[in-house]
Short mmCIF file of C-alpha atoms in Angstrom, two decimals:
data_model
loop_
_atom_site.label_atom_id
_atom_site.label_comp_id
_atom_site.label_asym_id
_atom_site.label_seq_id
_atom_site.Cartn_x
_atom_site.Cartn_y
_atom_site.Cartn_z
CA MET A 1 -2.02 10.96 32.48
CA ALA A 2 -3.00 8.70 35.39
CA ALA A 3 -0.25 6.71 37.10
CA SER A 4 -1.68 3.30 36.18
CA GLN A 5 -1.86 4.29 32.53
CA SER A 6 1.66 5.68 32.66
CA GLU A 7 3.03 2.44 34.12
CA ILE A 8 1.56 0.33 31.30
CA LEU A 9 2.69 2.70 28.56
CA ASN A 10 6.21 2.96 29.95
CA LYS A 11 6.46 -0.83 30.07
CA LEU A 12 5.37 -1.04 26.42
CA ASP A 13 7.89 1.63 25.40
CA ASP A 14 10.77 -0.06 27.21
CA ALA A 15 9.87 -3.70 26.46
CA LYS A 16 12.59 -5.75 24.82
CA THR A 17 11.90 -7.13 21.36
CA GLN A 18 10.18 -10.48 21.76
CA LEU A 19 8.36 -13.21 19.87
CA TYR A 20 4.99 -11.45 19.87
CA HIS A 21 6.44 -8.44 18.06
CA LEU A 22 7.60 -10.71 15.24
CA LYS A 23 4.29 -12.59 15.25
CA ALA A 24 2.39 -9.29 14.96
CA VAL A 25 4.60 -8.26 12.03
CA ILE A 26 3.75 -11.50 10.20
CA ILE A 27 0.01 -11.36 10.96
CA SER A 28 -0.32 -7.70 9.97
CA GLY A 29 2.22 -8.01 7.17
CA MET A 30 0.38 -10.83 5.43
CA GLY A 31 -2.54 -8.45 5.08
CA PHE A 32 -0.26 -6.05 3.24
CA PHE A 33 1.16 -8.89 1.17
CA THR A 34 -2.42 -9.56 0.05
CA ASP A 35 -3.14 -5.85 -0.44
CA ALA A 36 -0.22 -5.36 -2.83
CA TYR A 37 -0.89 -8.59 -4.71
CA ASP A 38 -4.55 -7.68 -5.22
CA LEU A 39 -3.98 -4.03 -6.15
CA PHE A 40 -1.14 -4.55 -8.62
CA CYS A 41 -1.91 -7.94 -10.20
CA ILE A 42 -4.65 -6.25 -12.24
CA SER A 43 -1.98 -4.34 -14.18
CA LEU A 44 -0.54 -7.66 -15.32
CA VAL A 45 -3.76 -8.93 -16.89
CA THR A 46 -5.30 -5.83 -18.49
CA LYS A 47 -3.59 -6.51 -21.83
CA LEU A 48 -4.90 -10.09 -21.69
CA LEU A 49 -8.42 -8.86 -20.91
CA GLY A 50 -8.25 -6.58 -23.94
CA ARG A 51 -7.25 -9.44 -26.22
CA ILE A 52 -9.91 -11.80 -24.89
CA TYR A 53 -12.91 -9.48 -24.74
CA PHE A 54 -12.22 -6.62 -27.17
CA HIS A 55 -10.69 -8.22 -30.25
CA GLU A 56 -11.58 -6.35 -33.45
CA GLU A 57 -11.82 -8.45 -36.59
CA GLY A 58 -9.33 -7.31 -39.21
CA SER A 59 -7.39 -4.99 -36.89
CA SER A 60 -3.61 -4.88 -37.26
CA LYS A 61 -3.26 -4.58 -33.46
CA PRO A 62 -4.43 -6.97 -30.71
CA GLY A 63 -7.59 -6.00 -28.85
CA SER A 64 -7.23 -3.57 -25.95
CA LEU A 65 -9.53 -2.30 -23.23
CA PRO A 66 -11.44 0.85 -24.29
CA PRO A 67 -10.33 3.96 -22.36
CA ASN A 68 -13.33 4.10 -20.02
CA ILE A 69 -13.10 0.40 -19.17
CA ALA A 70 -9.30 0.53 -18.75
CA CYS A 71 -9.69 3.43 -16.31
CA ALA A 72 -12.42 1.60 -14.38
CA VAL A 73 -10.54 -1.70 -14.16
CA ASN A 74 -7.31 -0.02 -13.05
CA GLY A 75 -8.87 2.55 -10.75
CA VAL A 76 -12.01 1.12 -9.16
CA ALA A 77 -10.13 -0.83 -6.48
CA LEU A 78 -8.32 2.39 -5.56
CA CYS A 79 -11.67 4.16 -5.15
CA GLY A 80 -12.81 1.36 -2.85
CA THR A 81 -9.54 1.56 -0.93
CA LEU A 82 -9.99 5.29 -0.34
CA ALA A 83 -13.50 4.74 1.04
CA GLY A 84 -12.33 1.82 3.19
CA GLN A 85 -9.46 3.82 4.68
CA LEU A 86 -11.80 6.58 5.84
CA PHE A 87 -14.53 4.24 7.11
CA PHE A 88 -12.41 1.62 8.88
CA GLY A 89 -10.00 4.27 10.17
CA TRP A 90 -12.89 5.98 11.92
CA LEU A 91 -14.38 2.66 13.06
CA GLY A 92 -11.04 1.53 14.48
CA ASP A 93 -11.08 4.47 16.89
CA LYS A 94 -14.76 4.05 17.77
CA LEU A 95 -14.93 0.28 18.31
CA GLY A 96 -11.31 -0.68 18.81
CA ARG A 97 -8.65 -2.01 16.46
CA LYS A 98 -9.28 -5.71 17.05
CA ARG A 99 -13.07 -5.68 16.66
CA VAL A 100 -12.94 -4.56 13.03
CA TYR A 101 -9.61 -6.16 12.05
CA GLY A 102 -11.16 -9.47 10.95
CA ILE A 103 -13.89 -7.80 8.87
CA THR A 104 -11.35 -6.33 6.45
CA LEU A 105 -9.77 -9.73 5.88
CA ILE A 106 -13.13 -11.40 5.17
CA LEU A 107 -13.91 -8.74 2.56
CA MET A 108 -10.54 -9.28 0.90
CA VAL A 109 -10.93 -13.08 0.75
CA VAL A 110 -14.50 -13.06 -0.58
CA CYS A 111 -13.94 -10.32 -3.15
CA SER A 112 -10.65 -11.78 -4.42
CA ILE A 113 -12.48 -15.02 -5.21
CA CYS A 114 -15.50 -13.23 -6.68
CA SER A 115 -13.26 -11.06 -8.89
CA GLY A 116 -11.98 -14.21 -10.55
CA LEU A 117 -15.51 -15.52 -10.95
CA SER A 118 -16.73 -12.38 -12.74
CA PHE A 119 -19.58 -13.41 -14.98
CA GLY A 120 -21.74 -12.06 -17.79
CA SER A 121 -22.94 -12.74 -21.29
CA SER A 122 -21.05 -9.81 -22.84
CA PRO A 123 -17.62 -8.21 -22.41
CA GLN A 124 -19.23 -5.18 -20.74
CA ALA A 125 -21.03 -7.43 -18.24
CA VAL A 126 -17.83 -9.29 -17.34
CA MET A 127 -15.95 -6.02 -16.88
CA GLY A 128 -18.88 -4.60 -14.88
CA THR A 129 -18.95 -7.49 -12.39
CA LEU A 130 -15.15 -7.43 -12.19
CA CYS A 131 -15.22 -3.73 -11.29
CA PHE A 132 -18.01 -4.27 -8.74
CA PHE A 133 -16.08 -6.93 -6.84
CA ARG A 134 -12.79 -5.05 -7.11
CA PHE A 135 -14.39 -1.98 -5.55
CA TRP A 136 -15.35 -3.99 -2.48
CA LEU A 137 -11.99 -5.74 -2.52
CA GLY A 138 -10.43 -2.28 -2.34
CA PHE A 139 -12.80 -1.35 0.49
CA GLY A 140 -11.42 -4.22 2.57
CA ILE A 141 -7.85 -3.42 1.60
CA GLY A 142 -8.42 0.18 2.67
CA GLY A 143 -9.29 -0.90 6.20
CA ASP A 144 -6.02 -2.78 6.50
CA TYR A 145 -3.94 0.40 6.20
CA PRO A 146 -4.94 2.32 9.37
CA LEU A 147 -5.62 -0.80 11.45
CA SER A 148 -2.36 -2.64 10.72
CA ALA A 149 -0.22 0.47 11.14
CA THR A 150 -1.95 1.47 14.38
CA ILE A 151 -1.85 -2.01 15.91
CA MET A 152 1.85 -2.40 15.17
CA ALA A 153 2.67 1.09 16.46
CA GLU A 154 0.75 0.58 19.70
CA TYR A 155 2.41 -2.74 20.51
CA SER A 156 5.96 -1.69 19.62
CA ASN A 157 8.63 -0.28 21.90
CA LYS A 158 9.94 3.18 21.11
CA LYS A 159 13.42 1.95 20.17
CA THR A 160 12.40 -0.32 17.27
CA ARG A 161 8.87 0.92 16.52
CA GLY A 162 9.79 2.33 13.10
CA ALA A 163 11.41 -0.93 11.97
CA PHE A 164 8.39 -2.99 13.01
CA ILE A 165 5.86 -0.77 11.22
CA ALA A 166 8.17 -0.61 8.19
CA ALA A 167 8.44 -4.42 8.18
CA VAL A 168 4.64 -4.70 8.03
CA PHE A 169 4.56 -2.35 5.06
CA ALA A 170 7.55 -4.06 3.43
CA MET A 171 5.44 -7.16 2.90
CA GLN A 172 3.90 -5.17 0.04
CA GLY A 173 7.11 -5.77 -1.87
CA PHE A 174 6.74 -9.52 -1.58
CA GLY A 175 3.10 -9.18 -2.65
CA ILE A 176 4.13 -7.37 -5.85
CA LEU A 177 6.92 -9.90 -6.40
CA SER A 178 4.51 -12.79 -5.92
CA GLY A 179 2.02 -11.28 -8.34
CA GLY A 180 4.65 -11.34 -11.07
CA MET A 181 5.74 -14.85 -10.13
CA VAL A 182 2.20 -16.27 -10.10
CA ALA A 183 1.44 -14.66 -13.47
CA MET A 184 4.65 -16.05 -14.96
CA ILE A 185 4.02 -19.58 -13.68
CA THR A 186 0.35 -19.62 -14.67
CA SER A 187 0.94 -18.23 -18.16
CA ALA A 188 3.94 -20.55 -18.70
CA ILE A 189 1.87 -23.62 -17.82
CA PHE A 190 -1.04 -22.66 -20.06
CA ARG A 191 1.10 -21.64 -23.03
CA ALA A 192 3.06 -24.90 -22.76
CA VAL A 193 -0.18 -26.92 -22.87
CA HIS A 194 -2.05 -24.70 -25.34
CA LYS A 195 0.34 -23.60 -28.09
CA ALA A 196 -0.60 -20.40 -29.91
CA PRO A 197 0.95 -18.42 -32.78
CA ALA A 198 1.74 -14.70 -32.70
CA TYR A 199 -1.04 -12.22 -33.41
CA SER A 200 0.53 -11.25 -36.74
CA VAL A 201 0.35 -14.89 -37.86
CA ASP A 202 -3.16 -15.74 -36.62
CA PRO A 203 -5.08 -12.91 -34.90
CA VAL A 204 -7.85 -15.18 -33.60
CA GLY A 205 -5.71 -18.22 -32.77
CA SER A 206 -3.15 -16.12 -30.85
CA THR A 207 -5.61 -15.92 -27.94
CA VAL A 208 -6.58 -19.46 -26.97
CA PRO A 209 -9.99 -19.92 -25.25
CA GLN A 210 -8.23 -21.26 -22.14
CA ALA A 211 -6.58 -17.85 -21.63
CA ASP A 212 -9.83 -16.80 -19.96
CA TYR A 213 -8.95 -19.09 -17.05
CA VAL A 214 -5.51 -17.53 -16.60
CA TRP A 215 -6.52 -14.06 -15.43
CA ARG A 216 -9.21 -15.54 -13.18
CA ILE A 217 -6.72 -17.86 -11.47
CA ILE A 218 -4.26 -15.01 -10.93
CA LEU A 219 -6.91 -12.81 -9.28
CA MET A 220 -8.39 -15.59 -7.11
CA LEU A 221 -5.04 -16.68 -5.69
CA GLY A 222 -4.93 -13.31 -3.90
CA ALA A 223 -7.32 -14.81 -1.32
CA LEU A 224 -4.86 -17.49 -0.20
CA PRO A 225 -2.49 -15.51 2.09
CA ALA A 226 -5.45 -13.74 3.72
CA ILE A 227 -7.14 -17.07 4.50
CA LEU A 228 -3.94 -18.40 6.10
CA THR A 229 -3.76 -15.57 8.65
CA TYR A 230 -7.46 -15.10 9.43
CA TYR A 231 -7.44 -17.30 12.58
CA TRP A 232 -4.40 -15.56 14.06
CA ARG A 233 -5.83 -12.14 13.38
CA LEU A 234 -8.95 -13.03 15.37
CA LYS A 235 -6.78 -14.28 18.26
CA MET A 236 -4.94 -10.97 18.65
CA PRO A 237 -6.08 -9.05 21.77
CA GLU A 238 -6.92 -5.36 21.70
CA THR A 239 -3.86 -3.12 21.92
CA PRO A 240 -3.09 -2.10 25.53
CA ARG A 241 -2.69 1.52 24.46
CA TYR A 242 -6.22 1.66 23.04
CA THR A 243 -7.68 -0.03 26.12
CA ALA A 244 -5.79 2.24 28.54
CA LEU A 245 -6.08 5.58 26.75
CA VAL A 246 -9.35 5.33 24.78
CA ALA A 247 -11.42 2.72 26.65
CA ASN A 248 -9.95 3.99 29.95
CA ASN A 249 -9.63 0.48 31.39
CA ALA A 250 -6.11 0.13 32.77
CA ALA A 251 -6.76 -3.29 34.34
CA LYS A 252 -7.94 -4.77 31.04
CA ALA A 253 -4.99 -3.20 29.25
CA HIS A 254 -2.66 -4.80 31.77
CA GLN A 255 -4.28 -8.22 31.30
CA ASP A 256 -4.13 -7.98 27.50
CA MET A 257 -0.49 -6.95 27.62
CA LEU A 258 0.49 -9.91 29.80
CA LYS A 259 -1.38 -12.36 27.54
CA VAL A 260 1.02 -11.86 24.69
CA MET A 261 4.15 -10.18 26.07
CA ASP A 262 6.69 -11.11 28.70
CA ILE A 263 6.73 -7.94 30.80
CA GLU A 264 7.50 -7.79 34.50
CA MET A 265 5.57 -5.43 36.78
CA GLN A 266 6.05 -4.79 40.46
CA PRO A 267 3.51 -6.64 42.69
CA ASP A 268 2.19 -3.42 44.19
CA LYS A 269 1.63 -2.03 40.72
CA GLU A 270 -0.24 -5.17 39.65
CA THR A 271 -2.49 -4.81 42.71
CA THR A 272 -3.16 -1.17 41.90
CA LEU A 273 -4.07 -2.02 38.34
CA SER A 274 -6.45 -4.82 39.31
CA GLU A 275 -8.20 -2.68 41.87
CA ASN A 276 -8.59 0.39 39.66
CA THR A 277 -10.47 -1.01 36.70
CA ASN A 278 -11.34 2.37 35.19
CA THR A 279 -9.10 5.36 34.84
CA VAL A 280 -10.35 8.95 34.80
CA PRO A 281 -9.55 10.50 31.42
CA ASP A 282 -7.10 13.38 31.29
CA ARG A 283 -9.20 16.49 30.60
CA SER A 284 -6.29 18.31 29.04
CA ASN A 285 -6.53 15.88 26.15
CA SER A 286 -10.33 15.80 25.79
CA PHE A 287 -10.54 17.96 22.64
CA GLY A 288 -12.38 16.62 19.59
CA LEU A 289 -11.21 15.82 16.08
CA PHE A 290 -10.86 19.00 13.98
CA SER A 291 -11.51 21.19 17.03
CA LYS A 292 -9.46 24.38 17.37
CA LYS A 293 -7.17 22.63 19.85
CA PHE A 294 -6.64 19.66 17.52
CA LEU A 295 -5.89 21.96 14.59
CA SER A 296 -3.46 24.05 16.64
CA ARG A 297 -1.61 20.93 17.85
CA HIS A 298 -1.89 18.61 14.87
CA GLY A 299 -3.38 20.51 11.93
CA LEU A 300 -0.07 21.07 10.14
CA HIS A 301 0.98 17.51 10.94
CA LEU A 302 -2.15 16.14 9.27
CA LEU A 303 -1.64 18.45 6.30
CA GLY A 304 1.94 17.19 6.04
CA THR A 305 1.12 13.48 6.24
CA ALA A 306 -1.83 13.78 3.84
CA SER A 307 -0.07 15.97 1.25
CA THR A 308 3.13 13.93 1.10
CA TRP A 309 1.16 10.68 0.81
CA LEU A 310 -0.97 12.23 -1.95
CA LEU A 311 2.11 13.29 -3.92
CA ILE A 312 4.10 10.07 -3.59
CA ASP A 313 1.12 7.97 -4.65
CA ILE A 314 0.56 10.01 -7.81
CA ALA A 315 4.10 9.12 -8.86
CA TYR A 316 4.25 5.60 -7.42
CA TYR A 317 0.98 4.27 -8.80
CA SER A 318 1.55 5.90 -12.19
CA GLN A 319 4.80 3.96 -12.41
CA ASN A 320 3.49 0.69 -10.99
CA LEU A 321 0.14 0.35 -12.73
CA PHE A 322 1.51 1.31 -16.13
CA GLN A 323 4.91 -0.40 -16.14
CA LYS A 324 3.82 -2.45 -19.15
CA ASP A 325 3.06 0.71 -21.14
CA ILE A 326 6.38 2.33 -20.20
CA PHE A 327 8.33 -0.82 -21.10
CA SER A 328 6.50 -1.07 -24.42
CA ALA A 329 7.16 2.61 -25.17
CA VAL A 330 10.94 2.24 -24.76
CA GLY A 331 11.02 -1.09 -26.61
CA TRP A 332 11.90 -3.39 -23.70
CA LEU A 333 8.84 -5.47 -24.53
CA PRO A 334 8.44 -6.72 -28.13
CA PRO A 335 5.55 -5.32 -30.22
CA ALA A 336 2.25 -6.84 -29.08
CA LYS A 337 1.44 -8.22 -32.53
CA SER A 338 4.64 -10.30 -32.49
CA MET A 339 3.40 -12.30 -29.47
CA SER A 340 0.50 -14.51 -28.53
CA ALA A 341 -1.73 -13.39 -25.65
CA LEU A 342 -0.03 -15.68 -23.12
CA ASP A 343 3.45 -14.78 -24.40
CA GLU A 344 2.65 -11.12 -23.77
CA LEU A 345 1.37 -11.82 -20.25
CA PHE A 346 4.51 -13.83 -19.45
CA LYS A 347 6.83 -11.06 -20.64
CA ILE A 348 4.90 -8.32 -18.78
CA ALA A 349 4.95 -10.40 -15.58
CA LYS A 350 8.68 -11.08 -16.00
CA ALA A 351 9.39 -7.35 -16.36
CA GLN A 352 7.40 -6.51 -13.22
CA PHE A 353 9.05 -9.34 -11.31
CA LEU A 354 12.55 -8.10 -12.19
CA ILE A 355 11.75 -4.50 -11.25
CA ALA A 356 10.26 -5.65 -7.92
CA LEU A 357 13.21 -7.95 -7.22
CA CYS A 358 15.90 -5.40 -8.05
CA GLY A 359 14.30 -2.14 -6.90
CA THR A 360 11.06 -2.44 -4.96
CA VAL A 361 11.84 -5.15 -2.39
CA PRO A 362 15.37 -3.96 -1.51
CA GLY A 363 14.07 -0.42 -0.99
CA TYR A 364 11.51 -1.58 1.58
CA TRP A 365 14.03 -3.58 3.61
CA VAL A 366 16.73 -0.92 3.58
CA THR A 367 14.08 1.28 5.20
CA VAL A 368 13.45 -1.40 7.84
CA ALA A 369 17.18 -1.53 8.60
CA LEU A 370 17.80 2.23 8.78
CA ILE A 371 14.59 3.93 9.88
CA ASP A 372 15.36 3.85 13.60
CA VAL A 373 18.95 4.89 12.88
CA ILE A 374 18.64 7.92 10.60
CA GLY A 375 14.94 8.67 11.14
CA ARG A 376 11.77 9.01 9.09
CA PHE A 377 12.29 12.64 8.12
CA THR A 378 15.72 12.06 6.59
CA ILE A 379 14.65 8.93 4.70
CA GLN A 380 11.65 10.74 3.24
CA LEU A 381 13.78 13.64 2.03
CA ILE A 382 16.35 11.26 0.53
CA GLY A 383 13.61 9.33 -1.26
CA PHE A 384 11.87 12.34 -2.78
CA PHE A 385 15.22 13.86 -3.81
CA PHE A 386 16.52 10.80 -5.66
CA MET A 387 13.12 10.00 -7.19
CA THR A 388 13.25 13.49 -8.69
CA VAL A 389 16.81 13.00 -9.94
CA PHE A 390 16.12 9.65 -11.61
CA MET A 391 12.77 10.70 -13.02
CA PHE A 392 14.38 13.67 -14.79
CA ALA A 393 17.29 11.45 -15.86
CA LEU A 394 14.73 9.22 -17.58
CA ALA A 395 12.61 12.03 -18.99
CA LEU A 396 15.00 14.68 -20.32
CA PRO A 397 17.04 12.35 -22.58
CA TYR A 398 13.96 10.19 -23.25
CA HIS A 399 14.68 9.71 -26.96
CA HIS A 400 18.10 8.27 -26.06
CA TRP A 401 16.48 5.55 -23.95
CA THR A 402 14.17 4.49 -26.79
CA LEU A 403 17.10 3.69 -29.10
CA SER A 404 18.21 0.10 -29.55
CA GLY A 405 20.86 -0.95 -27.01
CA ASN A 406 19.87 1.60 -24.38
CA HIS A 407 16.94 -0.29 -22.86
CA ILE A 408 18.98 -1.89 -20.08
CA GLY A 409 20.13 1.53 -18.86
CA PHE A 410 16.53 2.73 -18.83
CA VAL A 411 15.36 -0.28 -16.83
CA VAL A 412 18.20 0.12 -14.29
CA MET A 413 17.34 3.78 -13.69
CA TYR A 414 13.64 2.99 -13.62
CA ALA A 415 14.31 0.36 -10.96
CA LEU A 416 16.23 2.96 -8.94
CA THR A 417 13.17 5.22 -8.85
CA PHE A 418 11.31 2.31 -7.24
CA PHE A 419 14.18 1.72 -4.82
CA PHE A 420 14.11 5.31 -3.61
CA ALA A 421 10.31 5.38 -3.51
CA ASN A 422 10.40 2.50 -1.04
CA PHE A 423 13.58 3.58 0.71
CA GLY A 424 11.77 6.85 1.05
CA PRO A 425 8.27 8.32 1.07
CA ASN A 426 6.28 5.24 0.05
CA SER A 427 7.32 3.67 3.38
CA THR A 428 7.58 6.70 5.64
CA THR A 429 4.19 8.15 4.69
CA PHE A 430 2.67 4.89 5.98
CA ILE A 431 4.69 4.86 9.21
CA VAL A 432 4.55 8.44 10.51
CA PRO A 433 0.72 8.90 10.72
CA ALA A 434 0.59 5.89 13.07
CA GLU A 435 2.99 7.63 15.46
CA ILE A 436 2.23 11.34 15.74
CA PHE A 437 -1.50 11.58 16.53
CA PRO A 438 -3.35 10.92 19.84
CA ALA A 439 -4.58 7.35 20.45
CA ARG A 440 -8.27 8.22 20.14
CA PHE A 441 -7.65 9.80 16.68
CA ARG A 442 -4.72 7.67 15.55
CA SER A 443 -6.60 5.26 13.30
CA THR A 444 -8.83 8.03 11.91
CA CYS A 445 -5.93 10.35 11.08
CA HIS A 446 -3.98 7.51 9.53
CA GLY A 447 -7.06 6.69 7.45
CA ILE A 448 -7.39 10.33 6.34
CA SER A 449 -3.71 10.46 5.37
CA ALA A 450 -3.95 7.13 3.55
CA ALA A 451 -7.13 8.23 1.76
CA ALA A 452 -5.29 11.32 0.52
CA GLY A 453 -2.67 8.93 -0.79
CA LYS A 454 -5.27 6.88 -2.61
CA ALA A 455 -6.70 10.08 -4.09
CA GLY A 456 -3.20 10.55 -5.49
CA ALA A 457 -3.17 6.97 -6.74
CA ILE A 458 -6.49 7.59 -8.52
CA ILE A 459 -5.05 10.73 -10.13
CA GLY A 460 -2.05 8.65 -11.20
CA ALA A 461 -4.14 5.75 -12.47
CA PHE A 462 -6.57 7.87 -14.49
CA GLY A 463 -4.36 10.81 -15.38
CA PHE A 464 -1.24 8.93 -16.47
CA LEU A 465 -3.29 6.65 -18.73
CA TYR A 466 -4.38 9.65 -20.79
CA ALA A 467 -1.41 11.97 -20.30
CA SER A 468 1.15 9.40 -21.49
CA GLN A 469 -0.56 8.94 -24.86
CA ASN A 470 1.55 9.97 -27.86
CA GLN A 471 1.24 13.53 -29.16
CA ASP A 472 0.93 12.09 -32.66
CA PRO A 473 -2.74 11.06 -33.21
CA SER A 474 -1.67 8.12 -35.40
CA LYS A 475 0.38 6.61 -32.56
CA THR A 476 -2.12 6.73 -29.69
CA ASP A 477 -3.76 3.58 -28.34
CA ALA A 478 -7.15 2.73 -29.84
CA GLY A 479 -9.90 5.01 -28.55
CA TYR A 480 -7.61 7.47 -26.76
CA PRO A 481 -7.14 11.18 -27.48
CA THR A 482 -3.63 12.54 -27.85
CA GLY A 483 -1.73 13.20 -24.63
CA ILE A 484 1.42 15.01 -23.63
CA GLY A 485 3.58 11.95 -24.33
CA MET A 486 5.65 9.67 -22.12
CA LYS A 487 8.55 12.10 -21.84
CA ASN A 488 6.43 15.01 -20.60
CA SER A 489 4.47 12.69 -18.29
CA LEU A 490 7.72 11.62 -16.61
CA ILE A 491 8.73 15.30 -16.25
CA VAL A 492 5.40 16.04 -14.52
CA LEU A 493 6.02 13.13 -12.13
CA GLY A 494 9.47 14.56 -11.37
CA CYS A 495 7.91 17.94 -10.48
CA ILE A 496 5.43 16.18 -8.20
CA ASN A 497 8.35 14.62 -6.33
CA ILE A 498 9.86 18.09 -5.82
CA LEU A 499 6.61 19.21 -4.16
CA GLY A 500 6.72 16.14 -1.92
CA PHE A 501 10.24 17.06 -0.82
CA PHE A 502 9.12 20.48 0.44
CA PHE A 503 5.87 19.30 2.08
CA THR A 504 7.96 16.84 4.13
CA PHE A 505 9.06 19.79 6.30
CA LEU A 506 5.55 19.88 7.82
CA VAL A 507 6.02 16.41 9.36
CA PRO A 508 7.78 15.95 12.75
CA GLU A 509 10.42 13.32 13.46
CA PRO A 510 9.07 10.61 15.84
CA LYS A 511 12.30 8.56 16.11
CA GLY A 512 13.12 7.37 19.62
CA ARG A 513 10.15 9.07 21.30
CA SER A 514 7.10 7.49 22.93
CA LEU A 515 3.77 7.79 21.14
CA GLU A 516 2.35 9.79 24.04
CA GLU A 517 5.25 12.25 24.01
CA ILE A 518 4.91 12.80 20.25
CA SER A 519 1.13 13.31 20.39
CA GLY A 520 1.16 15.38 23.60
CA GLU A 521 -0.87 12.81 25.55
CA ASP A 522 1.74 12.74 28.31
CA GLN A 523 0.78 16.28 29.33
CA VAL A 524 -0.77 16.16 32.78
CA GLU A 525 -2.94 18.75 34.44
CA ALA A 526 -2.00 19.92 37.91
CA THR A 527 -5.04 18.14 39.35
CA CYS A 528 -3.91 14.71 38.09
#
């Protein structure tokens, strides 16, 4: 590594925590706030969509989305996210982090609004346009993963880098929390103005025409936080690490660093940097992505980050997207026919809000507090271990939890699985890929790892929907074949967590080390 590069990177590693670090957390974090809101708010309104668009005259149960439409509505944004992670991850290494950072936000804003404006003359047309816009919404969200993680990693010092990246990701918790809050407030306002009886009393009147506005408002409000941070995202300079190590322009990296951070450099060093605009790349690190040298150095690391992210997302998205079904199965939510459409939405949103408040959000911020103390590796092992324990504790005595009076215990243990997902692999699988790969592959490898995670989320979203169906044909949801049941589905998720525990041993511990030391970019040939 050339001396001028080394000077800049050392200054970044040793820089004290300052205002720009916090500003970067907020700017990047608001993207993740929006991501979580947009991805998970759909789970709140799917029951409402079923009642509005798929009511069956004379049925004893409220309308519900047919299996193929339910899968598409729940999963299409995840498919878009997977594609966006791969595409924008690659583009972030080719063009730079900053140049494509604003594009993802524009996509998220436009598609959030368009999702709420979904149009058509038939239920299938409305669902079709909704799925179209949610795919492209997911595409924009996907780009936010590798870019936000990489930008935060490359600006952070080595002492608190884990906490800063974790804080960006922790904004997801507030996004999920806000989704529940917005749905509660919106449904409460509409049901107060437009009174409606329960479905069992008046099947048609239980879903007021104005309910069609409710789900649209909830989806469109996802654009608001993204709009608020768009200007500041455009004002962020390119990361000095990218400019120095990938663009090979040490002088520009130095200028960008001094624009936003208070870092002192010796006068003679400043002169050297201004005179030597370009730096000769280190040939020892000139291997390509997926070359033999890359695979020998980082192949197992990439397998580890991708596999653990795949496994955690199967479990995490199964739990998150289908909370309403799990709560209904154990009796925490009243039978659907005993509520109006807006009553049901309010109660589903309240349940998600409480789980996020008690389990999801605390788990994220405990990770922020401890990740640079006990390390990523330990936190990931702890998370997978306790997720397994609590998942089996829910599954094995499942009948006990369905009995009257035991619902609170189920919800407490269910919340603990979310706590240890977020104080565990859901956070660490996002952080580690931004730290252990070379700068010129960092965004790409993070995108690959994240895309593996979204493949897991798709498996969870589609698989759990069918697998959790009752084994008794008379008790399945309308249009669904029999499944393995909720109990066996939870057992499968517990086994998936066990696999995640063992695949964690493929991932190195980056705590307290510079990015260049972890990735091997600090290796210098004798000629340098």
